[in-house]
Amino acid sequence: MKLQYKTAISDRRWIAYDIPGNIGWITWLVCAVRGLREKRDIHSLGAMVPAVFMLTGVVELISERIHGLDRVLSGKRLFRGFGALTAGGLLGIPAALYGMKQNKKRAAAMLAGSALCAFFAGLLLAGYKKQ
C-alpha cells in the first residue's frame, strides 16, 4: 500500500500560493537562460542546477493536474513535484548571491525568483499531511 498525502488547503489559498510561486520559477528560468546565452561561465552553468529542479517539479505538477491528483498524492509525486520546486528555490538563493559579483540586476531578480519559488512551493508542500 502506497503512502498517500492529502491537503485541505482552500482553493483561494492555493491560488494565493501558486501565483507568486509561478512568478518565482519563471523569473529564475528566464534569467538563467539569458545568463547562459550571454556568457557560459561557472555562474551561468551553475544556475542550471536549480533550473533543473524547478523544471522537474513543474513537469511533475502538470502531470498531476492532468491526472486529477492535485489534492491527494503519493509521496513520490509530492516530493518530485513540490519537493523539487522547493529544493530548486532553496538552491537558487546561494547561486543568485554568488551572481551578485557579475550582474547585480539579474542576480537580484534571480534571488527574488528563487525565494518566491522556495517559499510558496514550501507552503504548499507543508500543507500535505500523511493519510
XYZ file of N, CA and C in Angstrom:
393
model
N 0.837 -1.183 0.000
C 0.000 0.000 0.000
C 0.879 1.243 0.000
N 0.616 2.128 -0.939
C 1.405 3.352 -1.040
C 0.965 4.370 0.009
N 1.937 5.068 0.545
C 1.644 6.139 1.480
C 1.083 7.322 0.699
N -0.041 7.835 1.126
C -0.703 8.944 0.442
C -0.624 10.207 1.304
N -0.540 11.334 0.631
C -0.545 12.634 1.284
C -1.733 13.416 0.755
N -2.395 14.144 1.640
C -3.584 14.898 1.263
C -3.474 16.312 1.824
N -4.016 17.276 1.075
C -4.049 18.651 1.547
C -5.489 19.113 1.664
N -5.726 19.963 2.627
C -7.046 20.571 2.827
C -6.975 22.077 2.551
N -5.943 22.513 1.856
C -5.787 23.938 1.548
C -6.948 24.374 0.657
N -7.528 25.507 0.982
C -8.646 26.019 0.196
C -8.171 26.449 -1.189
N -9.103 26.502 -2.127
C -8.768 26.957 -3.483
C -8.207 28.365 -3.455
N -8.780 29.218 -2.641
C -8.316 30.610 -2.540
C -6.864 30.673 -2.073
N -6.540 29.903 -1.046
C -5.157 29.890 -0.536
C -4.214 29.257 -1.556
N -4.682 28.189 -2.216
C -3.875 27.518 -3.237
C -3.461 28.523 -4.308
N -4.424 29.291 -4.802
C -4.143 30.294 -5.837
C -3.205 31.371 -5.301
N -3.411 31.783 -4.058
C -2.552 32.808 -3.449
C -1.106 32.330 -3.336
N -0.888 31.041 -3.176
C 0.462 30.486 -3.109
C 0.998 30.189 -4.514
N 0.116 29.733 -5.384
C 0.511 29.272 -6.713
C 1.018 30.415 -7.599
N 0.334 31.536 -7.594
C 0.701 32.632 -8.495
C 2.100 33.182 -8.191
N 2.402 33.584 -6.941
C 3.772 34.072 -6.706
C 4.830 32.980 -6.865
N 4.483 31.734 -6.553
C 5.422 30.641 -6.775
C 5.745 30.480 -8.249
N 4.726 30.581 -9.093
C 4.941 30.507 -10.540
C 5.766 31.681 -11.039
N 5.496 32.849 -10.527
C 6.295 34.026 -10.900
C 7.760 33.770 -10.545
N 7.989 33.136 -9.404
C 9.350 32.858 -8.959
C 10.115 31.938 -9.882
N 9.551 30.772 -10.179
C 10.310 29.835 -11.021
C 10.422 30.343 -12.449
N 9.417 31.049 -12.941
C 9.512 31.600 -14.290
C 10.608 32.663 -14.345
N 10.660 33.528 -13.339
C 11.709 34.548 -13.272
C 13.086 33.897 -13.264
N 13.245 32.869 -12.435
C 14.536 32.175 -12.363
C 14.928 31.621 -13.724
N 14.009 30.917 -14.373
C 14.332 30.283 -15.653
C 14.671 31.307 -16.729
N 13.901 32.375 -16.813
C 14.180 33.414 -17.814
C 15.565 34.010 -17.580
N 15.857 34.354 -16.345
C 17.161 34.951 -16.032
C 18.300 33.957 -16.255
N 18.087 32.707 -15.883
C 19.136 31.697 -16.046
C 19.443 31.471 -17.528
N 18.415 31.386 -18.337
C 18.623 31.175 -19.771
C 19.293 32.397 -20.398
N 18.864 33.594 -20.008
C 19.502 34.806 -20.534
C 20.984 34.857 -20.142
N 21.279 34.502 -18.913
C 22.665 34.477 -18.460
C 23.497 33.474 -19.224
N 22.931 32.320 -19.481
C 23.632 31.280 -20.226
C 23.874 31.702 -21.666
N 22.928 32.406 -22.253
C 23.088 32.868 -23.641
C 24.152 33.957 -23.752
N 24.273 34.782 -22.721
C 25.256 35.875 -22.748
C 26.672 35.397 -22.507
N 26.812 34.504 -21.532
C 28.163 34.084 -21.156
C 28.091 32.715 -20.483
N 28.867 31.800 -20.988
C 28.913 30.475 -20.372
C 30.078 30.432 -19.400
N 29.759 30.648 -18.158
C 30.762 30.601 -17.102
C 30.207 29.773 -15.946
N 30.945 29.732 -14.857
C 30.551 28.901 -13.717
C 29.201 29.327 -13.151
N 28.940 30.636 -13.124
C 27.659 31.091 -12.585
C 26.492 30.706 -13.487
N 26.623 30.962 -14.770
C 25.507 30.667 -15.672
C 25.256 29.156 -15.770
N 26.301 28.365 -15.739
C 26.126 26.913 -15.753
C 25.578 26.416 -14.416
N 26.057 27.001 -13.333
C 25.555 26.639 -12.006
C 24.091 26.992 -11.808
N 23.633 28.028 -12.477
C 22.227 28.436 -12.380
C 21.302 27.395 -13.001
N 21.856 26.523 -13.812
C 21.034 25.480 -14.437
C 20.662 24.384 -13.439
N 21.429 24.223 -12.368
C 21.111 23.183 -11.379
C 19.763 23.473 -10.718
N 19.550 24.671 -10.136
C 18.218 24.959 -9.597
C 17.143 24.922 -10.688
N 17.494 25.335 -11.901
C 16.533 25.327 -13.004
C 16.047 23.910 -13.292
N 16.945 22.933 -13.242
C 16.563 21.537 -13.490
C 15.596 21.063 -12.400
N 15.880 21.393 -11.153
C 14.968 21.027 -10.064
C 13.604 21.680 -10.269
N 13.608 22.968 -10.605
C 12.345 23.679 -10.806
C 11.552 23.078 -11.962
N 12.216 22.808 -13.064
C 11.515 22.221 -14.213
C 11.000 20.820 -13.905
N 11.760 20.048 -13.159
C 11.306 18.719 -12.747
C 10.018 18.845 -11.942
N 10.007 19.779 -11.005
C 8.810 19.998 -10.195
C 7.628 20.452 -11.021
N 7.852 21.374 -11.928
C 6.763 21.883 -12.766
C 6.192 20.778 -13.651
N 7.057 19.993 -14.267
C 6.580 18.902 -15.131
C 5.769 17.902 -14.310
N 6.240 17.581 -13.126
C 5.508 16.649 -12.264
C 4.150 17.229 -11.870
N 4.106 18.506 -11.520
C 2.838 19.118 -11.112
C 1.852 19.192 -12.272
N 2.346 19.442 -13.462
C 1.463 19.432 -14.640
C 0.908 18.029 -14.851
N 1.764 17.028 -14.718
C 1.334 15.638 -14.848
C 0.275 15.296 -13.797
N 0.467 15.765 -12.574
C -0.507 15.519 -11.506
C -1.848 16.158 -11.833
N -1.809 17.385 -12.337
C -3.052 18.072 -12.703
C -3.782 17.332 -13.808
N -3.051 16.878 -14.801
C -3.666 16.141 -15.917
C -4.382 14.893 -15.400
N -3.790 14.247 -14.407
C -4.374 13.031 -13.840
C -5.345 13.322 -12.688
N -5.579 14.610 -12.393
C -6.520 14.983 -11.332
C -6.035 14.634 -9.936
N -4.733 14.678 -9.728
C -4.154 14.257 -8.446
C -3.637 15.421 -7.602
N -4.154 16.616 -7.773
C -3.531 17.758 -7.112
C -3.811 17.852 -5.610
N -4.774 17.136 -5.073
C -5.085 17.217 -3.643
C -4.687 15.973 -2.851
N -4.562 14.837 -3.519
C -4.117 13.592 -2.891
C -2.992 13.037 -3.757
N -1.812 12.899 -3.166
C -0.630 12.481 -3.916
C 0.112 11.372 -3.192
N 0.800 10.558 -3.962
C 1.727 9.607 -3.357
C 2.941 10.412 -2.881
N 3.710 9.837 -1.989
C 4.909 10.511 -1.508
C 5.869 10.828 -2.636
N 6.003 9.885 -3.576
C 6.910 10.073 -4.708
C 6.493 11.296 -5.528
N 5.214 11.391 -5.857
C 4.727 12.519 -6.653
C 4.817 13.836 -5.880
N 4.517 13.796 -4.603
C 4.574 15.008 -3.779
C 5.985 15.583 -3.756
N 6.955 14.733 -3.477
C 8.326 15.221 -3.350
C 8.980 15.506 -4.696
N 8.559 14.800 -5.739
C 9.060 15.080 -7.082
C 8.453 16.377 -7.620
N 7.284 16.750 -7.135
C 6.628 17.985 -7.559
C 7.001 19.161 -6.669
N 6.306 19.272 -5.546
C 6.549 20.408 -4.653
C 7.911 20.336 -3.966
N 8.395 19.122 -3.718
C 9.723 18.981 -3.118
C 10.818 19.489 -4.032
N 10.729 19.131 -5.317
C 11.735 19.590 -6.279
C 11.669 21.095 -6.474
N 10.459 21.650 -6.512
C 10.338 23.109 -6.644
C 10.932 23.817 -5.430
N 10.637 23.307 -4.244
C 11.179 23.904 -3.021
C 12.702 23.800 -3.005
N 13.230 22.627 -3.343
C 14.685 22.431 -3.372
C 15.338 23.336 -4.409
N 14.725 23.455 -5.587
C 15.261 24.334 -6.623
C 15.308 25.778 -6.160
N 14.250 26.217 -5.499
C 14.239 27.580 -4.969
C 15.315 27.789 -3.913
N 15.462 26.824 -3.022
C 16.489 26.937 -1.982
C 17.900 26.915 -2.567
N 18.121 26.066 -3.556
C 19.434 26.026 -4.211
C 19.723 27.315 -4.985
N 18.672 27.958 -5.449
C 18.833 29.191 -6.208
C 19.297 30.371 -5.383
N 19.018 30.364 -4.107
C 19.384 31.507 -3.255
C 20.902 31.709 -3.216
N 21.697 30.695 -2.843
C 23.154 30.929 -2.858
C 23.700 31.166 -4.269
N 23.097 30.527 -5.268
C 23.552 30.749 -6.641
C 23.328 32.194 -7.059
N 22.192 32.753 -6.684
C 21.901 34.157 -7.010
C 22.837 35.094 -6.253
N 23.092 34.796 -5.004
C 24.003 35.636 -4.216
C 25.406 35.622 -4.821
N 25.836 34.459 -5.293
C 27.135 34.363 -5.954
C 27.165 35.218 -7.214
N 26.050 35.288 -7.915
C 25.971 36.046 -9.156
C 25.975 37.547 -8.982
N 25.853 38.024 -7.756
C 25.848 39.476 -7.500
C 27.139 40.139 -7.965
N 28.224 39.385 -8.021
C 29.513 39.928 -8.456
C 29.504 40.291 -9.942
N 28.673 39.595 -10.720
C 28.716 39.757 -12.168
C 27.611 40.650 -12.716
N 26.379 40.409 -12.341
C 25.251 41.158 -12.876
C 24.242 41.355 -11.745
N 24.323 42.494 -11.079
C 23.508 42.720 -9.881
C 22.012 42.710 -10.155
N 21.590 43.291 -11.267
C 20.155 43.328 -11.572
C 19.610 41.921 -11.808
N 20.306 41.171 -12.635
C 19.839 39.810 -12.908
C 19.896 38.964 -11.646
N 20.960 39.080 -10.902
C 21.099 38.289 -9.686
C 20.012 38.650 -8.672
N 19.651 39.921 -8.586
C 18.576 40.336 -7.675
C 17.247 39.731 -8.114
N 16.991 39.728 -9.415
C 15.760 39.111 -9.930
C 15.767 37.609 -9.655
N 16.917 36.976 -9.838
C 17.028 35.541 -9.584
C 16.847 35.228 -8.100
N 17.392 36.083 -7.248
C 17.231 35.905 -5.803
C 15.760 36.010 -5.423
N 15.090 37.015 -5.948
C 13.658 37.169 -5.668
C 12.880 35.972 -6.209
N 13.198 35.553 -7.419
C 12.504 34.415 -8.012
C 12.701 33.133 -7.227
N 13.932 32.872 -6.829
C 14.193 31.636 -6.084
C 13.546 31.680 -4.704
N 13.542 32.848 -4.067
C 12.900 32.978 -2.754
C 11.388 32.771 -2.868
N 10.770 33.359 -3.882
C 9.328 33.162 -4.096
C 9.017 31.692 -4.351
N 9.796 31.076 -5.206
C 9.587 29.673 -5.537
C 9.728 28.799 -4.290
N 10.804 28.972 -3.558
C 11.047 28.152 -2.365
C 9.967 28.363 -1.317
N 9.610 29.610 -1.070
C 8.658 29.914 -0.010
C 7.272 29.359 -0.334
N 6.754 29.676 -1.505
C 5.382 29.287 -1.809
C 5.246 27.806 -2.156
N 6.228 27.222 -2.823
C 6.190 25.775 -3.041
C 6.333 25.062 -1.696
N 7.162 25.617 -0.821
C 7.318 25.052 0.521
C 6.033 25.105 1.331
N 5.285 26.209 1.196
C 3.988 26.297 1.895
C 3.011 25.244 1.382
N 2.973 25.061 0.079
C 2.097 24.033 -0.476
C 2.549 22.644 -0.047
N 3.852 22.407 -0.084
C 4.407 21.114 0.359
C 4.034 20.843 1.815
N 4.178 21.840 2.662
C 3.877 21.681 4.090
C 2.394 21.457 4.354
N 1.556 21.850 3.403
C 0.118 21.673 3.570
C -0.352 20.241 3.374
N 0.494 19.395 2.818
C 0.142 17.981 2.615
C 0.482 17.195 3.875
N -0.453 16.375 4.309
C -0.269 15.551 5.507
C -0.484 14.083 5.150
N 0.218 13.205 5.855
C 0.059 11.767 5.636
C -1.365 11.353 5.973
N -1.888 10.459 5.141
C -3.239 9.928 5.401
C -3.147 8.650 6.190
